[in-house]
Tab-separated table of C-alpha atoms and ligand atoms in Angstrom:
chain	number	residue	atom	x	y	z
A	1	UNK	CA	0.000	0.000	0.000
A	2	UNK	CA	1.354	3.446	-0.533
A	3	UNK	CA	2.553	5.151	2.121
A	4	UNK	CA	2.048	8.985	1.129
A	5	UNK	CA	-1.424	10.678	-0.434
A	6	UNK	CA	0.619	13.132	-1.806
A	7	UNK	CA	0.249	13.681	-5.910
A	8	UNK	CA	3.437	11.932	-7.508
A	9	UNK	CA	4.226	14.353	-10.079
A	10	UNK	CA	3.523	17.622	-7.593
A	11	UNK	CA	6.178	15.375	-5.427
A	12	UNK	CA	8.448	15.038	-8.217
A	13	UNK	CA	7.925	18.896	-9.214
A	14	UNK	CA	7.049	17.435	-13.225
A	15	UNK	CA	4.384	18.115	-15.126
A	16	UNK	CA	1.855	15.567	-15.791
A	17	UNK	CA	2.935	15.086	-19.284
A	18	UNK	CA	6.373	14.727	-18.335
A	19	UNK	CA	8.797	12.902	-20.296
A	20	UNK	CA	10.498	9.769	-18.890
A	21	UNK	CA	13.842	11.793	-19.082
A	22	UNK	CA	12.259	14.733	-17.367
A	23	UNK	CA	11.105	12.141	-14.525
A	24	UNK	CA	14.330	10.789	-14.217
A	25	UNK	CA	16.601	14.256	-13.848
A	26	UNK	CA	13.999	15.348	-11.352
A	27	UNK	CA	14.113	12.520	-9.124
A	28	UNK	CA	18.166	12.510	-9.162
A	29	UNK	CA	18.019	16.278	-8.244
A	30	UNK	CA	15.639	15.636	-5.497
A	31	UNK	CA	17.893	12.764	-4.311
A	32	UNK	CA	20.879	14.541	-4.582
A	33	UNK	CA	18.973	17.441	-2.037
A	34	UNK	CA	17.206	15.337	0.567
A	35	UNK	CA	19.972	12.491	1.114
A	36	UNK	CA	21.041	12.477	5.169
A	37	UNK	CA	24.879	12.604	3.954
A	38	UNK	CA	23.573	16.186	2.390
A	39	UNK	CA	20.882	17.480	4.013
A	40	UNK	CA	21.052	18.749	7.531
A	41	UNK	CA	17.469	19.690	7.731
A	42	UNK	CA	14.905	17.322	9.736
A	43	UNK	CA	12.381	15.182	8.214
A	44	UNK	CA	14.520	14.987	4.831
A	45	UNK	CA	14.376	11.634	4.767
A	46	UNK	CA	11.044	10.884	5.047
A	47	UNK	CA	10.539	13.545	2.519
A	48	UNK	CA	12.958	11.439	-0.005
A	49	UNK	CA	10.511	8.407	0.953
A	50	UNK	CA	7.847	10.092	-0.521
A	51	UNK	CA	10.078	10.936	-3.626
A	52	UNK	CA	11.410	7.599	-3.975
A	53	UNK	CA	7.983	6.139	-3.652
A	54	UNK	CA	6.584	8.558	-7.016
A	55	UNK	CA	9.720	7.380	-8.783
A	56	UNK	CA	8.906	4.116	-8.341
A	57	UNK	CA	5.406	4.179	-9.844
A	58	UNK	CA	6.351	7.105	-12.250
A	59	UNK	CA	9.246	5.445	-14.148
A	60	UNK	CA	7.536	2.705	-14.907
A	61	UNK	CA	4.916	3.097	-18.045
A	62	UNK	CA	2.957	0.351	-16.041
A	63	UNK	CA	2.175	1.827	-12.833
A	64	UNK	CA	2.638	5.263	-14.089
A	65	UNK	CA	-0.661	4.633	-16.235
A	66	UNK	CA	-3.043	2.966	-13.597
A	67	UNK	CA	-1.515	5.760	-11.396
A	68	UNK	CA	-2.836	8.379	-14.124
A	69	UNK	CA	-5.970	6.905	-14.480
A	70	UNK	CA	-7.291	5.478	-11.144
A	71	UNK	CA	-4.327	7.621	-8.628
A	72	UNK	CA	-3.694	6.019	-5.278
A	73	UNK	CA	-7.170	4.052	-5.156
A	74	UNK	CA	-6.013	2.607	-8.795
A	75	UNK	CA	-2.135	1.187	-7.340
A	76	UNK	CA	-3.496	-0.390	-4.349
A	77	UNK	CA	-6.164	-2.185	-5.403
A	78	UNK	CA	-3.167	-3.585	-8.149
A	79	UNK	CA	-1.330	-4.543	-5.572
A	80	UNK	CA	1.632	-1.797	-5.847
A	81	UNK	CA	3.912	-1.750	-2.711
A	82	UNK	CA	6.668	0.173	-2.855
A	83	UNK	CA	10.222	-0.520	-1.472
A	84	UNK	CA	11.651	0.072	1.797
A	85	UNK	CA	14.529	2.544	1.723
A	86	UNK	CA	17.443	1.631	3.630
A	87	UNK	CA	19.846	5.120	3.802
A	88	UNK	CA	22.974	2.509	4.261
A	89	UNK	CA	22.587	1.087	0.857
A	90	UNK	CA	20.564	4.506	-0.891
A	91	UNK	CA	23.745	5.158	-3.161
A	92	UNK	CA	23.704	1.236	-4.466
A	93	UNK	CA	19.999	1.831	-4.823
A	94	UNK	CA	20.906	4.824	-6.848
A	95	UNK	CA	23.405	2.903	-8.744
A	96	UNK	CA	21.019	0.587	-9.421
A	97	UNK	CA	18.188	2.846	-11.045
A	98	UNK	CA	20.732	4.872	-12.776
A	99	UNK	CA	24.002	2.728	-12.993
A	100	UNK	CA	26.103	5.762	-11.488
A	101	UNK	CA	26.789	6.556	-7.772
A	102	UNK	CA	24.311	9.257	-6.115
A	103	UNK	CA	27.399	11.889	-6.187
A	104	UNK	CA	29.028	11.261	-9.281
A	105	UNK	CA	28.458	13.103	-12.452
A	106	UNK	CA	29.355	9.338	-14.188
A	107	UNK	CA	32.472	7.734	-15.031
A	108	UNK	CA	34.421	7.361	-11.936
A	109	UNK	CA	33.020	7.094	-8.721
A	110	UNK	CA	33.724	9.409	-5.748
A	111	UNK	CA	34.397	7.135	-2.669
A	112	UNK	CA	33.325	8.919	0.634
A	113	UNK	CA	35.906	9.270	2.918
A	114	UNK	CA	35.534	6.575	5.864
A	115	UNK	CA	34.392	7.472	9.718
A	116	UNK	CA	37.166	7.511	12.045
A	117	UNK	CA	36.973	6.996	15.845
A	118	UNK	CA	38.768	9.077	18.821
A	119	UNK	CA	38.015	9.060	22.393
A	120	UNK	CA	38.379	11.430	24.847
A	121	UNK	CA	38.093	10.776	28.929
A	122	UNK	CA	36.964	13.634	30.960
A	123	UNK	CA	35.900	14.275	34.730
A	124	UNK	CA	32.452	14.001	36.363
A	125	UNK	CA	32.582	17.908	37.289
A	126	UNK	CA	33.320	18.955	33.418
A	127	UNK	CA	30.785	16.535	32.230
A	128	UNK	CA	28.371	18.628	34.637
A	129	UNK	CA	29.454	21.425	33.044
A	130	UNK	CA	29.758	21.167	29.889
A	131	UNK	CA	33.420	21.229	28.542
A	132	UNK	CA	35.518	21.948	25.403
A	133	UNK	CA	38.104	19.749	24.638
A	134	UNK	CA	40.414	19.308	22.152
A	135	UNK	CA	40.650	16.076	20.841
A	136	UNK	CA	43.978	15.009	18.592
A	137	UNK	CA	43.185	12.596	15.701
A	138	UNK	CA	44.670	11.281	12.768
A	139	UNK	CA	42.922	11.555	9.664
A	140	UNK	CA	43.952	10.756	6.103
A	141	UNK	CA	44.248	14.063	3.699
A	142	UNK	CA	44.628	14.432	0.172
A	143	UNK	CA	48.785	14.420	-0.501
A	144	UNK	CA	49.951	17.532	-1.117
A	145	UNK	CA	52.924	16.305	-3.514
A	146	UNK	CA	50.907	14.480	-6.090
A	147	UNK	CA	47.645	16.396	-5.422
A	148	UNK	CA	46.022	13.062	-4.214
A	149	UNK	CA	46.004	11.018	-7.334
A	150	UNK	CA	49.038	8.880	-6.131
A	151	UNK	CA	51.423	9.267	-9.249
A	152	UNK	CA	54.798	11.072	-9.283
A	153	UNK	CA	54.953	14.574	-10.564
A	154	UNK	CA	55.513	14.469	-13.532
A	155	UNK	CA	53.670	11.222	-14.458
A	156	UNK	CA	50.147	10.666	-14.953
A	157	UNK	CA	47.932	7.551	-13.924
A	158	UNK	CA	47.105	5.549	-16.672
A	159	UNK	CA	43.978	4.156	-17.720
A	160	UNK	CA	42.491	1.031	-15.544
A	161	UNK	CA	42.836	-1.707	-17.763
A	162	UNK	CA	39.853	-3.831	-15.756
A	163	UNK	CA	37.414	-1.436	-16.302
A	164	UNK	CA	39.073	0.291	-18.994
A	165	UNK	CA	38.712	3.773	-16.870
A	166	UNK	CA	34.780	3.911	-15.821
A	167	UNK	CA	35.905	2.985	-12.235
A	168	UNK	CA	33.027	0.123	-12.290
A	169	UNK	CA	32.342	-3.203	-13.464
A	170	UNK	CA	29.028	-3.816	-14.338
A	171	UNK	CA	26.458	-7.167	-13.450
A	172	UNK	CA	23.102	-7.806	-14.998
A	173	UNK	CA	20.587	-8.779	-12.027
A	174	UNK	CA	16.951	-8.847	-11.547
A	175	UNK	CA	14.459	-7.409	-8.356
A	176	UNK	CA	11.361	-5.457	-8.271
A	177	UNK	CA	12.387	-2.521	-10.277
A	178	UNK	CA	12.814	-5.234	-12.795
A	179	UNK	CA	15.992	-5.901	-14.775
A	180	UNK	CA	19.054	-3.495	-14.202
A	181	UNK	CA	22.853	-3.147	-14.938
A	182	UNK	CA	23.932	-3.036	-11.279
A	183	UNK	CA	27.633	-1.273	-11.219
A	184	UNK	CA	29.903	-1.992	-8.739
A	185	UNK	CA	33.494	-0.645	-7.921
A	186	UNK	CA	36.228	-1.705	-9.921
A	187	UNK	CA	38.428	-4.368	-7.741
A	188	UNK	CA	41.531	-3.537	-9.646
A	189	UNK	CA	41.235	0.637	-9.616
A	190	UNK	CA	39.149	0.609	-6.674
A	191	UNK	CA	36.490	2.886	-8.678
A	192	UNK	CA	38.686	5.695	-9.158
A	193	UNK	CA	39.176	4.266	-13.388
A	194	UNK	CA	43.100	4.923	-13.225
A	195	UNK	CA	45.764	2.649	-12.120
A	196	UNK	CA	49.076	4.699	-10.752
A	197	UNK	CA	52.261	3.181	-13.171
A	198	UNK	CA	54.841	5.535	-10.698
A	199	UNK	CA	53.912	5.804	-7.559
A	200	UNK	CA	54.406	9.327	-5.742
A	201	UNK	CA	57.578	8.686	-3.189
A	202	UNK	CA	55.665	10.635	-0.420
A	203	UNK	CA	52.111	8.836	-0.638
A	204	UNK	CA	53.530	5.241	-1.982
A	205	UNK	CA	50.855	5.958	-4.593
A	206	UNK	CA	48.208	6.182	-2.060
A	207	UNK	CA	46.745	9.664	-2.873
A	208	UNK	CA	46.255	10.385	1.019
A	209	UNK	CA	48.405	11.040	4.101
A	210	UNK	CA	48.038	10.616	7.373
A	211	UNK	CA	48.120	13.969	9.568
A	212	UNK	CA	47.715	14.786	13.282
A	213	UNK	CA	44.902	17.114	13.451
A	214	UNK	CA	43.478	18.376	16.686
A	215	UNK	CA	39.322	19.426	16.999
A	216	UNK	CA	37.761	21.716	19.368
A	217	UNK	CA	35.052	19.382	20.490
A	218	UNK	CA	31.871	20.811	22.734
A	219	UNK	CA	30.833	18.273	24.943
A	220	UNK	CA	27.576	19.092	26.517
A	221	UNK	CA	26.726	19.266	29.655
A	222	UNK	CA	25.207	16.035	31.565
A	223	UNK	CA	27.064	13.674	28.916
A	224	UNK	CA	27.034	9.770	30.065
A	225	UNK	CA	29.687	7.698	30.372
A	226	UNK	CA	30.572	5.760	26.543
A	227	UNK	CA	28.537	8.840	24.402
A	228	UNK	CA	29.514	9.299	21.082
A	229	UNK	CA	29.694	13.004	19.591
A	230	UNK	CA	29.315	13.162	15.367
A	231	UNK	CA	31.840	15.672	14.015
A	232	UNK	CA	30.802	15.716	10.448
A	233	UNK	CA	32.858	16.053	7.698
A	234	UNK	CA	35.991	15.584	9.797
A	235	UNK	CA	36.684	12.488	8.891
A	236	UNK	CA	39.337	10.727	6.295
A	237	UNK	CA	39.758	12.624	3.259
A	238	UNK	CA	37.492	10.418	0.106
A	239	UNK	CA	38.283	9.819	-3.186
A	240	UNK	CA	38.872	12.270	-5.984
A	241	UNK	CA	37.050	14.689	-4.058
A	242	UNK	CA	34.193	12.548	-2.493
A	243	UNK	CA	32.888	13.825	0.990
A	244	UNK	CA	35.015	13.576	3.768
A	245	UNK	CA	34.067	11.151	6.625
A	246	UNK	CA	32.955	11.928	9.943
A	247	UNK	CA	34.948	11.644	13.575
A	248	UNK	CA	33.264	9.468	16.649
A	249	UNK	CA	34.568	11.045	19.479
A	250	UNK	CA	33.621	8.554	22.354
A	251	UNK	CA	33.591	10.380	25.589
A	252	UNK	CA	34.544	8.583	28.731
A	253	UNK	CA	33.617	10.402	32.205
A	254	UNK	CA	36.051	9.220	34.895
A	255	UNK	CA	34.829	8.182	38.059
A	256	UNK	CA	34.979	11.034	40.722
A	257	UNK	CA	35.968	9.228	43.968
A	258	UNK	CA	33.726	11.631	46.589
A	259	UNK	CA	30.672	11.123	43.892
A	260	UNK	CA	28.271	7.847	42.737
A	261	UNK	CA	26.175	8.540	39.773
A	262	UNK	CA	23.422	7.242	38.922
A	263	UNK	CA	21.865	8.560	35.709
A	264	UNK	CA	21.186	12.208	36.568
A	265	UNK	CA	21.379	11.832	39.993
A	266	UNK	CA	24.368	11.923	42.308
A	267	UNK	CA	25.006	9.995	45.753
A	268	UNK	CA	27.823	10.401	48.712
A	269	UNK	CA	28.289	10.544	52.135
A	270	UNK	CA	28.979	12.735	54.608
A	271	UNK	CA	30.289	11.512	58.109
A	272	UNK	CA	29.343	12.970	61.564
A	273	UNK	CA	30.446	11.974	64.642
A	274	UNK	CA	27.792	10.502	67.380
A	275	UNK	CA	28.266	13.786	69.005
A	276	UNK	CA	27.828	15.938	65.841
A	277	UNK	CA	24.610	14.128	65.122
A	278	UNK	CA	22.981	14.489	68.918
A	279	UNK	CA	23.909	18.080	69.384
A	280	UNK	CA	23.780	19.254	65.627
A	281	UNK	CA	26.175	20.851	63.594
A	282	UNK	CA	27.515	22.585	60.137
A	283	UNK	CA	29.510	20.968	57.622
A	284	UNK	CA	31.124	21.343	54.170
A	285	UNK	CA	30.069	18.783	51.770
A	286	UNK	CA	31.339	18.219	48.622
A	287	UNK	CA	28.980	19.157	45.630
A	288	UNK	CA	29.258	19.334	41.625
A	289	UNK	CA	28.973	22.683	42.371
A	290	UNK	CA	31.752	23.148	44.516
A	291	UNK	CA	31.894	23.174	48.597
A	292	UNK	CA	28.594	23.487	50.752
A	293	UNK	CA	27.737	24.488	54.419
A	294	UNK	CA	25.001	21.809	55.301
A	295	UNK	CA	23.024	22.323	58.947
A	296	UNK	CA	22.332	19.375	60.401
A	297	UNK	CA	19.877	18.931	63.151
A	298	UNK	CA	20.269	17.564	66.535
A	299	UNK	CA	18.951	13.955	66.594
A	300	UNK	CA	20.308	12.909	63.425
A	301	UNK	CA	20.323	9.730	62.555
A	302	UNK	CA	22.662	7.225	60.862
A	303	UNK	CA	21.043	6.320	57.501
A	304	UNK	CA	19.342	9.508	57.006
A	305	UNK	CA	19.563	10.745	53.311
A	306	UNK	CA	19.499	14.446	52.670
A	307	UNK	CA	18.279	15.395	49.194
A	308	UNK	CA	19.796	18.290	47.540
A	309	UNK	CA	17.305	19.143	44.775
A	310	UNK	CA	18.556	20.173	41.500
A	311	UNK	CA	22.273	19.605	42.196
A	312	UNK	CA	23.057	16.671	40.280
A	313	UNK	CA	23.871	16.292	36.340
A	314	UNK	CA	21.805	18.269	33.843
A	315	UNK	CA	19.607	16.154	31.903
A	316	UNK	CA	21.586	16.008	28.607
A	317	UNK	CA	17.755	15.913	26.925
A	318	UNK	CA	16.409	18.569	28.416
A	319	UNK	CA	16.178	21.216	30.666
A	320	UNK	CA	16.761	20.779	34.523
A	321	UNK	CA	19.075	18.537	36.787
A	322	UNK	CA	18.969	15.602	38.426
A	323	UNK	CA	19.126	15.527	42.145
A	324	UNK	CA	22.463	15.243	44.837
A	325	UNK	CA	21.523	12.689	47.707
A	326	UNK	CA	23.669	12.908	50.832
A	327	UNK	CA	23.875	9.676	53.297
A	328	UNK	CA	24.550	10.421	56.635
A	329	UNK	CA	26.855	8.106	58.333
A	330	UNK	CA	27.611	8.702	61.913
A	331	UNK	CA	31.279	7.435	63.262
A	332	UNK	CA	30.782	5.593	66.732
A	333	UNK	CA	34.069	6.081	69.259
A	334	UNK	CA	36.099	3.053	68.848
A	335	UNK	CA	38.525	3.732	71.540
A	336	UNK	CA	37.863	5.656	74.892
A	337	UNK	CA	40.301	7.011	77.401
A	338	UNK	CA	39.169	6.135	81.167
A	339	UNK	CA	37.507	9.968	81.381
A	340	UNK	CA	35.934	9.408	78.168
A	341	UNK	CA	33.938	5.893	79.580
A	342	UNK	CA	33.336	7.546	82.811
A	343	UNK	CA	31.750	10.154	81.247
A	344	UNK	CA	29.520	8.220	78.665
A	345	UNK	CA	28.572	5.729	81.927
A	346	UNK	CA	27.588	8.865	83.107
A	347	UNK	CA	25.016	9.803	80.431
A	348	UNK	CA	24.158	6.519	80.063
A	349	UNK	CA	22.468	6.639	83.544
A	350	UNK	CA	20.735	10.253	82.753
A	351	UNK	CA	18.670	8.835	79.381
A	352	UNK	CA	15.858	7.406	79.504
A	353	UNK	CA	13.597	5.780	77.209
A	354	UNK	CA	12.511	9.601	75.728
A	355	UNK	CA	15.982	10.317	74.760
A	356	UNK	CA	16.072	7.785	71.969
A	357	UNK	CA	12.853	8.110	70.897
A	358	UNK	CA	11.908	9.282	67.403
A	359	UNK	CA	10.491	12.577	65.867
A	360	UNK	CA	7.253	11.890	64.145
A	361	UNK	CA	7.688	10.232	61.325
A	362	UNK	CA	11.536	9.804	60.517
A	363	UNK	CA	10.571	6.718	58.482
A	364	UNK	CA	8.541	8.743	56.702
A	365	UNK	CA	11.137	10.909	55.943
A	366	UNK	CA	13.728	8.216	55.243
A	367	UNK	CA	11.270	6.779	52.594
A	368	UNK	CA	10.568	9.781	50.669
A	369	UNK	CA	14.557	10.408	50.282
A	370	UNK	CA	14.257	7.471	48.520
A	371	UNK	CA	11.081	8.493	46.398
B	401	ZN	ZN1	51.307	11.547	-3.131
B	402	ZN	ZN1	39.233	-0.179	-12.789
């Protein structure tokens, strides 16, 4: 069943009495406009779904002519489904309606240039922040002796006797566009149609170098642990002028001793003393945000968590931050001098049951930390 009510040709921007040729140069302008590796812009690729899909039924006198007739009612009641794009394999699909690569204005093809992977580790507190790093990479660039075709100045790469210089070698198969010349890359040439004879003595004939290049990279603020940042274009050089690839920077956030995340919330604990916790006191915790006088009541307890709202990692998606919870752990004397004893004997007798007993509701309390 189609997938879009739109009018094919209105989609194509043709007139109805378009030619087939006029059909065909639309659709591999359109293509050329709305493909991901091109287009920034959102929704492009459901757009080129919609193109794809009057292509289809356009280009082929069949389908074009029930679609004249009858329109959308008139395909699906003949059974017309169109394909499933896949953006991985969108420039063999293009080779396979038109026998040429997406980019290239025919003869050889223009390789894109591959991804390449770098990985950066910073700490908890930048990745709270937000931090700009820079991040040093190698990526292959055209040579600048031969000018990236790989031969000695002076010489000049020779024909590819395999493919006798279109950069592809050509197979007859069959699918549901019906029968097509699909064109592949040329093993021997590797689709660039020449074959180097003298090899440039700084490239080895390669066309590319390697070279240590160094990107400002913005890492936002509230990134997790193993997240990968798309720097496009940065990538390894392509062929004969093809797009550059694009640089994975994999960010690792090291573990911050004082701090436990979990997701966008942070945990630690702060330690009292047993007479800190009956009498109550002020401390400096540690925070994301730097030091933080904390009041602490008298009476509390071991296990109590204090939630610090809004003090934990920013929500990467999103507005807002997570929240800090503080444990309270209170340190029990382990060793007592004589006076120390005496004096603790000594308290001992003055409590009674009311001195241990609890506020309303601390379990309450303790519960809700927990949410
Ligand atoms: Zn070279
Ligand atoms: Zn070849």
């Amino acid at each position: 069943m189609a997938t879009t009510g739109r009018d094919y040709y209105e989609l194509l921007g043709v007139a109805r009495d378009a030619s087939e040729q006029e059909i065909k140069r639309s659709f591999r302008r359109l293509a050329r406009e709305l493909h991901p590796d091109v287009s920034q812009e959102v929704g492009t690729d459901e757009r080129f779904r919609e193109v794809a899909e009057a292509y289809q039924v356009l280009s082929n006198s069949e389908t074009r002519e029930v679609y004249d007739r009858y329109g959308h009612a008139g395909l699906r009641g003949g059974g017309f489904t169109p394909g499933t794009f896949d953006f991985g394999s969108l420039s063999d699909l293009f080779s396979a309606f038109f026998g040429d690569d997406l980019f290239g204005t025919g003869g050889a093809r223009r390789a894109r240039g591959a991804d390449l992977a770098a990985e950066i580790e910073i700490e908890l507190v930048d990745a709270a922040r937000g931090v700009v790093r820079q991040v040093p990479f190698e990526v292959a660039v055209p040579c600048a002796r031969c000018g990236g075709d790989g031969a000695e100045p002076g010489t000049e790469p020779v024909t590819c006797p395999t493919c006798s210089g279109s950069g592809r070698v050509q197979q007859v198969s069959r699918s549901v566009f019906g029968e097509f010349v699909r064109a592949q890359a040329c093993p021997t040439c590797g689709g660039s149609g020449r074959v180097v004879e003298t090899p440039c003595s700084e490239c080895r004939g390669a066309g590319r170098m390697l070279e240590e290049r160094r990107l400002d990279v913005t890492i936002p603020a509230g990134i997790h642990d193993g997240q990968q940042i798309r720097i496009s274009g940065e990538g390894h050089a392509g062929q004969l002028g093809g797009r550059a690839g694009d640089v994975y920077v994999r960010v690792r956030v090291r573990p911050d001793p004082r701090f436990v995340r979990e997701g966008d919330d942070i945990f630690s604990t702060v330690d009292l003393n047993v007479v800190q916790a009956a009498l109550g006191t002020t401390v400096t915790v540690e925070t994301l945000d730097g030091p933080l006088e904390l009041d602490f009541e008298p009476g509390t307890q071991p296990g109590e968590v204090r939630v610090l709202n809004g003090r934990g990692m920013p929500l990467l998606q999103g507005f807002g931050r997570g929240d800090h919870r503080l444990l309270v752990n209170v340190a029990v004397p382990r060793r007592l001098s004589d006076e120390q004893r005496a004096l603790l004997e000594q308290f001992e007798r003055l409590s009674t049951d009311d001195t241990y007993s609890a506020d309303e509701g601390f379990f309450e309390k303790l519960k809700s930390a927990f949410r």
